[in-house]
Amino acid sequence: MYAPPNGFFHDGLDGDPELASAIRGEWARQRDGVELIASENLVSRLVLEAQGSVLTNKTVEGAAYARYYGGAEFADRIEALAVERAKRLFGCGFANVQPHSGSNANAGVFLGLLALGDVILAMDTAAGGHISHGHPATLTGRDYRIVRYGVSRETETIDRDEVRDLAHAHRPKMIVAGGSAYPRAIDFSAFRAIADEVGAWLLVDMAHVAGLAATGHYPDPLPHADVVTTTTYKSLRGARGGLVLWNDEALSSRIDAGIFPGVQGSVMLHAVAGKAACLGEALKPEFADYNAAVLANARALGETLQKEGLRLVSGGTDCGLMLVDLSGTTTGDVAAKALEAAGLAVNKNLIPFDPRPPEAPSGLRLSSNAGTARGFGEVEFRTIGGLIATVVRAPSDQRALAAARDAVSDLCARFPIYPRP
Ligand SMILES: *Cc1c(COP(=O)(O)O)cnc(C)c1O
């Protein structure tokens, strides 16, 4: 006879002190530090609860209301809610909310729309593109022939003539716009025109700007792209995972099959519920205010850094993220370590035409997403900019790091996050 152990259905984290102490350590790290990593954000308690729910127990495959397994009544309602909210938020005809990640969303779209060996024209990772757009170390990099565009040396922005020339020379089946370290607005209509000239699909990956695009603070890719992918945990301020969005019904079965069974198995229903929750939040007026603040805060941070004598790649930002060129000051790895010691979480990053290697690059990538989510305004972001400048100019000055750490702690204490888990 088996009976579940005492506490199995009741004890939470306290049942595993070793794990609990690490999770609580991470909670305290988020509470006490300034998060500037662009691929992160702070979700609402609602999203946390949806993701940490009984939904992890339920297995479903296929689309809502067409499942292979039974018992899917609530699963169907949850997924249909997420789909309906995604379509409403982005004003599109169709949505697949199942991708476990942004990379899976892209891989599924490639699989659904392309044949093995087809040519994809995408942004070079060294210029700000994402690895899931066919980096040689990934499956997509192996399965398709990848051609790369970069940015112009003078402006450090996308050079549409280069994109057009490469498109005509290589006749890609798909062109990908969007990246992970590209701070400027992208002219999606120019990409559409080039895709039409060569008969290619246009995929826009708006992972870093989805929230801004949904609220009118960044160009909207949906009128131009055949397919749009995004993550849901960066500027959408929500659950971990990805989305695929499109308007042409003729693509639906190919995209859906590309995701499942193409690159994934059963649905992570708890993550889908988290997506439904964040998409519901994103449909409220508050989310437009949040995104307006993300943009204003990023500009305040960028201007402060420039006043402190640091150079921003391309001269500024049109979204929540920016790339700081540290050349002549220090290197990205050294700066990121020192900033972390001061309670400022950032990531080192290559800058376009970086003469330095990825492990010790010339740049830092910063974002206002998470700080804005906890309530920091332009005043706080100017303070943060001043602290960053001080630390990167003297990354081994322990007294300066300790003073910055104190200032960060004071700032964070004024903007509390979740109660202790
Ligand atoms: C973050 C990001 C992704 C990938 O997200 P994962 O969830 O880590 O797979 C894909 N595309 C772009 C442009 C991104 O910035």
XYZ file of C-alpha atoms and ligand atoms in Angstrom:
436
model
C 0.000 0.000 0.000
C 1.284 3.397 -0.892
C 0.185 6.633 0.737
C 1.617 10.000 -0.166
C 4.080 11.188 2.455
C 2.975 13.648 5.076
C 2.879 17.133 3.682
C 3.089 16.032 0.023
C 0.073 18.123 -0.951
C 0.554 20.825 1.658
C 4.175 21.631 2.365
C 5.595 24.160 0.037
C 9.207 25.193 -0.234
C 9.746 24.532 3.455
C 9.765 20.826 2.600
C 13.133 21.264 0.845
C 15.341 23.687 2.776
C 18.283 23.337 0.378
C 16.194 24.344 -2.630
C 14.226 26.900 -0.616
C 17.340 28.733 0.401
C 18.452 29.061 -3.220
C 15.025 30.262 -4.406
C 14.811 32.735 -1.553
C 18.328 33.851 -2.353
C 17.226 34.620 -5.906
C 14.167 36.479 -4.604
C 16.402 38.607 -2.370
C 18.802 39.210 -5.273
C 15.919 40.519 -7.386
C 14.611 42.594 -4.463
C 17.948 44.177 -3.578
C 19.493 44.717 -6.998
C 18.818 46.809 -10.078
C 17.995 44.534 -13.002
C 19.195 45.980 -16.300
C 19.495 42.770 -18.351
C 17.357 43.292 -21.433
C 16.016 39.740 -21.642
C 14.492 40.003 -18.171
C 11.583 41.669 -16.491
C 9.553 41.481 -13.278
C 6.152 39.821 -13.685
C 3.075 40.414 -11.577
C 2.101 38.141 -8.710
C -0.786 37.038 -10.944
C 1.610 35.720 -13.589
C 3.716 33.994 -10.923
C 0.681 32.219 -9.536
C -0.642 31.170 -12.934
C 2.725 29.621 -13.791
C 3.107 27.909 -10.443
C -0.295 26.261 -10.537
C -1.885 22.780 -10.817
C -1.741 23.207 -14.589
C 1.686 21.599 -14.541
C -0.171 18.318 -13.894
C -2.174 18.398 -17.112
C -0.922 17.011 -20.406
C -2.517 18.159 -23.652
C -1.364 17.941 -27.242
C -2.638 19.627 -30.381
C -4.846 22.702 -30.565
C -7.512 23.785 -28.067
C -10.775 21.915 -28.652
C -8.975 19.333 -30.819
C -6.913 17.447 -28.215
C -5.572 13.956 -28.293
C -6.139 13.446 -24.546
C -9.367 13.862 -22.571
C -10.016 15.974 -19.518
C -9.084 19.088 -21.451
C -12.110 21.278 -20.689
C -10.177 23.808 -18.623
C -6.995 23.417 -20.618
C -8.966 24.368 -23.713
C -10.472 27.374 -21.997
C -7.058 28.572 -20.824
C -5.364 28.177 -24.186
C -8.290 29.720 -26.074
C -8.165 32.670 -23.690
C -4.449 33.167 -24.354
C -4.994 32.929 -28.129
C -7.916 35.344 -28.063
C -5.991 37.865 -25.962
C -2.892 37.606 -28.159
C -4.972 38.280 -31.265
C -6.707 41.226 -29.610
C -3.492 42.748 -28.236
C -1.611 42.580 -31.531
C -4.617 43.037 -33.811
C -3.923 39.905 -35.853
C -5.992 37.033 -37.161
C -4.145 34.029 -35.741
C -1.886 33.145 -32.811
C -0.080 30.062 -31.559
C 0.648 30.394 -27.843
C 2.396 27.053 -27.370
C 6.105 27.755 -28.060
C 8.121 26.933 -24.955
C 10.548 29.696 -25.873
C 11.337 32.305 -28.480
C 13.835 29.950 -30.098
C 11.165 27.267 -30.466
C 8.781 29.783 -32.000
C 11.381 30.587 -34.659
C 12.387 26.962 -35.244
C 8.721 25.977 -35.614
C 8.060 28.707 -38.167
C 11.153 27.731 -40.170
C 10.092 24.078 -40.107
C 6.529 24.907 -41.111
C 7.341 27.230 -43.982
C 10.744 26.143 -45.306
C 12.355 23.074 -46.811
C 15.688 21.646 -45.706
C 18.530 23.656 -47.218
C 16.460 26.746 -48.037
C 18.208 30.107 -47.740
C 17.394 32.390 -44.794
C 18.631 35.995 -44.759
C 18.944 37.145 -41.143
C 20.846 39.621 -39.022
C 24.347 38.661 -37.951
C 24.616 37.939 -34.227
C 27.720 40.121 -34.148
C 25.532 43.030 -35.310
C 22.710 42.332 -32.839
C 20.862 39.345 -34.331
C 19.692 36.388 -32.232
C 21.283 32.917 -32.219
C 17.929 31.285 -33.038
C 18.043 32.938 -36.473
C 20.390 30.289 -37.788
C 23.586 30.549 -35.767
C 25.924 27.730 -36.914
C 25.801 26.132 -33.449
C 22.005 25.623 -33.655
C 19.833 23.104 -35.501
C 18.435 25.895 -37.677
C 21.983 26.860 -38.612
C 22.562 23.288 -39.742
C 19.252 22.742 -41.556
C 19.153 25.926 -43.636
C 21.663 27.973 -45.551
C 22.076 31.206 -43.623
C 23.095 34.492 -45.211
C 23.848 37.422 -42.912
C 23.256 41.133 -43.062
C 24.808 43.512 -40.577
C 24.705 47.217 -39.870
C 26.383 50.137 -41.591
C 29.782 51.094 -40.190
C 28.917 54.789 -40.170
C 25.447 54.754 -38.631
C 25.486 51.354 -36.870
C 21.936 50.894 -38.151
C 20.532 48.417 -40.675
C 21.616 49.272 -44.199
C 18.625 48.499 -46.394
C 20.751 48.576 -49.540
C 22.914 45.807 -48.102
C 19.800 43.781 -47.233
C 18.419 44.321 -50.747
C 21.726 43.437 -52.451
C 22.074 40.243 -50.409
C 18.449 39.324 -51.073
C 18.919 39.696 -54.821
C 22.233 37.840 -54.786
C 21.080 34.868 -52.650
C 17.297 34.698 -53.301
C 16.339 33.702 -49.734
C 13.067 31.874 -49.042
C 12.807 33.806 -45.787
C 14.064 37.150 -44.528
C 14.236 37.692 -40.772
C 14.067 41.139 -39.192
C 14.543 41.786 -35.502
C 17.320 41.059 -33.051
C 18.508 40.973 -29.475
C 20.875 43.882 -29.313
C 19.492 46.300 -31.879
C 18.426 49.527 -30.156
C 16.794 51.379 -33.052
C 13.435 51.313 -34.823
C 13.279 48.930 -37.785
C 11.581 49.961 -41.034
C 9.439 46.866 -41.523
C 7.855 48.232 -44.706
C 11.314 48.387 -46.312
C 11.865 44.730 -45.377
C 8.434 43.911 -46.830
C 9.341 45.561 -50.113
C 12.627 43.636 -50.340
C 10.910 40.339 -49.459
C 8.366 40.986 -52.229
C 11.091 41.751 -54.766
C 12.630 38.298 -54.273
C 9.520 36.305 -53.331
C 10.598 35.602 -49.726
C 8.587 35.225 -46.546
C 9.151 38.027 -44.052
C 9.493 36.897 -40.441
C 9.755 39.611 -37.782
C 11.063 38.509 -34.397
C 9.975 41.278 -32.028
C 11.118 39.611 -28.790
C 12.606 42.754 -27.277
C 9.969 45.213 -28.441
C 6.652 43.320 -28.376
C 5.159 45.344 -25.528
C 6.262 48.602 -27.110
C 4.882 47.573 -30.519
C 1.563 46.462 -28.992
C 1.081 49.861 -27.377
C 2.152 52.113 -30.250
C 5.625 52.910 -28.916
C 7.559 51.036 -31.609
C 6.783 50.280 -35.286
C 4.117 47.576 -35.584
C 5.444 44.646 -37.641
C 2.083 42.913 -38.152
C 0.896 44.917 -41.147
C 4.133 44.015 -42.970
C 5.313 40.574 -41.884
C 3.963 37.206 -43.002
C 4.719 35.886 -39.538
C 5.735 37.547 -36.270
C 7.394 35.742 -33.375
C 8.133 36.980 -29.897
C 9.078 35.947 -26.408
C 6.574 36.780 -23.688
C 8.971 37.461 -20.812
C 10.953 40.488 -22.042
C 9.065 43.651 -22.940
C 5.716 41.806 -22.647
C 6.459 41.523 -18.907
C 5.066 38.034 -18.623
C 5.454 34.294 -18.468
C 8.481 32.531 -19.911
C 7.769 31.334 -23.429
C 7.052 32.389 -26.976
C 4.230 33.320 -29.357
C 3.667 33.132 -33.106
C 1.293 35.644 -34.745
C 0.058 35.908 -38.339
C -2.830 37.068 -40.529
C -3.073 34.669 -43.471
C -5.255 31.655 -42.683
C -3.503 29.668 -45.407
C -0.401 29.558 -43.172
C -2.172 28.271 -40.072
C -1.813 24.530 -40.487
C 1.843 24.848 -41.523
C 2.783 27.067 -38.592
C 0.829 25.037 -36.038
C 2.367 21.788 -37.302
C 5.813 23.378 -37.292
C 5.440 24.051 -33.559
C 3.691 20.755 -32.702
C 4.778 18.130 -33.515
C 7.582 19.875 -35.422
C 9.736 21.114 -32.597
C 7.734 20.391 -29.432
C 5.588 17.804 -27.720
C 2.827 18.513 -25.246
C 1.766 21.968 -24.147
C 3.286 23.613 -21.068
C -0.141 24.557 -19.851
C 1.138 26.403 -16.783
C 3.227 28.609 -19.079
C 0.249 29.118 -21.396
C -1.784 30.246 -18.369
C 1.029 32.640 -17.491
C 0.854 33.981 -21.053
C -2.937 34.400 -20.788
C -2.358 36.339 -17.554
C 0.260 38.698 -18.958
C -1.669 39.225 -22.188
C -4.711 40.135 -20.097
C -2.605 42.683 -18.243
C -1.190 43.963 -21.522
C -4.702 44.751 -22.777
C -5.257 47.197 -19.931
C -4.437 50.928 -20.217
C -1.821 50.500 -17.475
C 0.371 48.538 -19.886
C 0.510 51.435 -22.352
C 1.611 53.670 -19.474
C 4.229 51.091 -18.520
C 5.641 51.044 -22.050
C 5.661 54.829 -22.328
C 7.704 54.830 -19.124
C 10.055 52.087 -20.432
C 10.876 54.354 -23.354
C 11.215 57.578 -21.339
C 13.367 55.798 -18.747
C 15.631 54.248 -21.380
C 16.158 57.705 -22.890
C 16.915 59.204 -19.478
C 19.446 56.437 -18.793
C 21.018 56.787 -22.245
C 21.308 60.563 -22.013
C 22.898 60.306 -18.581
C 25.509 57.868 -19.861
C 26.237 60.142 -22.830
C 26.635 63.145 -20.533
C 29.081 61.057 -18.534
C 31.105 60.633 -21.727
C 30.090 57.091 -22.663
C 29.165 56.345 -26.269
C 25.883 54.656 -27.191
C 26.012 52.452 -30.278
C 24.046 54.214 -33.067
C 23.865 57.296 -30.854
C 20.768 56.378 -28.863
C 17.769 54.125 -28.488
C 14.229 53.827 -29.897
C 13.207 51.053 -27.525
C 13.924 49.907 -23.994
C 17.426 48.676 -24.697
C 20.745 50.287 -25.504
C 24.297 49.230 -26.213
C 27.091 51.092 -24.470
C 30.499 51.198 -26.147
C 33.137 51.018 -23.405
C 36.136 51.278 -25.759
C 38.847 53.301 -24.102
C 37.272 52.829 -20.655
C 37.272 49.099 -19.876
C 35.921 45.864 -21.361
C 32.411 44.448 -21.105
C 33.367 41.455 -18.954
C 35.267 43.564 -16.415
C 32.498 46.179 -16.319
C 29.718 43.587 -15.917
C 31.547 41.937 -12.999
C 32.139 45.240 -11.226
C 28.556 46.357 -11.810
C 27.274 43.075 -10.423
C 29.332 43.643 -7.274
C 27.589 47.005 -7.013
C 24.146 45.375 -7.357
C 23.624 46.422 -10.984
C 22.876 43.405 -13.211
C 23.880 43.933 -16.862
C 25.282 41.774 -19.622
C 28.461 42.189 -21.599
C 27.797 42.409 -25.328
C 29.604 42.647 -28.633
C 29.212 45.968 -30.398
C 29.044 46.137 -34.219
C 32.497 45.545 -35.787
C 33.814 44.736 -32.336
C 37.580 44.180 -32.513
C 37.344 42.232 -29.233
C 36.203 38.614 -28.636
C 32.695 37.711 -27.330
C 34.115 36.682 -23.913
C 35.667 40.115 -23.400
C 33.729 42.387 -25.752
C 33.659 46.171 -25.973
C 30.061 46.679 -24.937
C 27.337 46.422 -22.348
C 23.652 45.914 -23.072
C 21.200 47.694 -20.772
C 17.423 47.862 -20.557
C 14.824 49.777 -18.580
C 12.196 46.955 -18.660
C 12.560 45.526 -15.182
C 13.400 48.729 -13.333
C 10.351 50.399 -14.842
C 8.185 47.437 -13.786
C 9.087 48.044 -10.142
C 8.375 51.757 -10.428
C 11.697 53.451 -11.128
C 11.183 56.708 -13.026
C 13.508 59.001 -14.932
C 15.036 60.358 -11.715
C 15.997 56.852 -10.597
C 17.335 55.952 -14.045
C 19.526 59.057 -14.027
C 20.863 57.970 -10.663
C 21.509 54.503 -12.089
C 23.290 56.032 -15.107
C 25.580 57.982 -12.781
C 26.368 54.852 -10.786
C 27.140 52.871 -13.955
C 29.501 55.572 -15.194
C 31.317 55.688 -11.855
C 31.736 51.916 -11.721
C 32.911 51.397 -15.306
C 35.490 54.158 -14.952
C 36.979 52.530 -11.857
C 35.965 48.854 -11.901
C 38.594 47.799 -9.368
C 38.047 50.627 -6.888
C 36.541 48.682 -3.964
C 35.527 51.829 -2.087
C 33.616 53.133 -5.106
C 31.929 49.738 -5.612
C 30.851 49.626 -1.969
C 29.446 53.152 -2.169
C 27.539 52.243 -5.355
C 26.240 49.072 -3.669
C 24.884 51.179 -0.788
C 23.181 53.577 -3.176
C 21.610 50.639 -5.061
C 20.360 49.096 -1.813
C 18.787 52.388 -0.744
C 17.114 52.789 -4.130
C 15.741 49.232 -4.160
C 14.419 49.483 -0.610
C 12.152 52.307 -1.796
C 10.631 50.097 -4.540
C 9.621 46.785 -2.965
C 8.740 43.646 -4.957
C 6.990 40.355 -3.954
C 6.752 39.094 -0.385
C 9.150 36.309 0.605
C 8.331 33.048 -1.243
C 15.416 36.406 -26.450
C 15.221 36.224 -27.901
C 14.817 34.986 -28.440
C 14.841 33.677 -27.742
O 14.295 33.417 -26.664
P 14.438 32.079 -25.806
O 13.169 32.139 -25.055
O 15.665 32.264 -24.988
O 14.521 30.933 -26.719
C 14.537 34.923 -29.797
N 14.665 35.999 -30.572
C 15.079 37.184 -30.094
C 15.206 38.332 -31.021
C 15.381 37.322 -28.751
O 15.811 38.492 -28.291
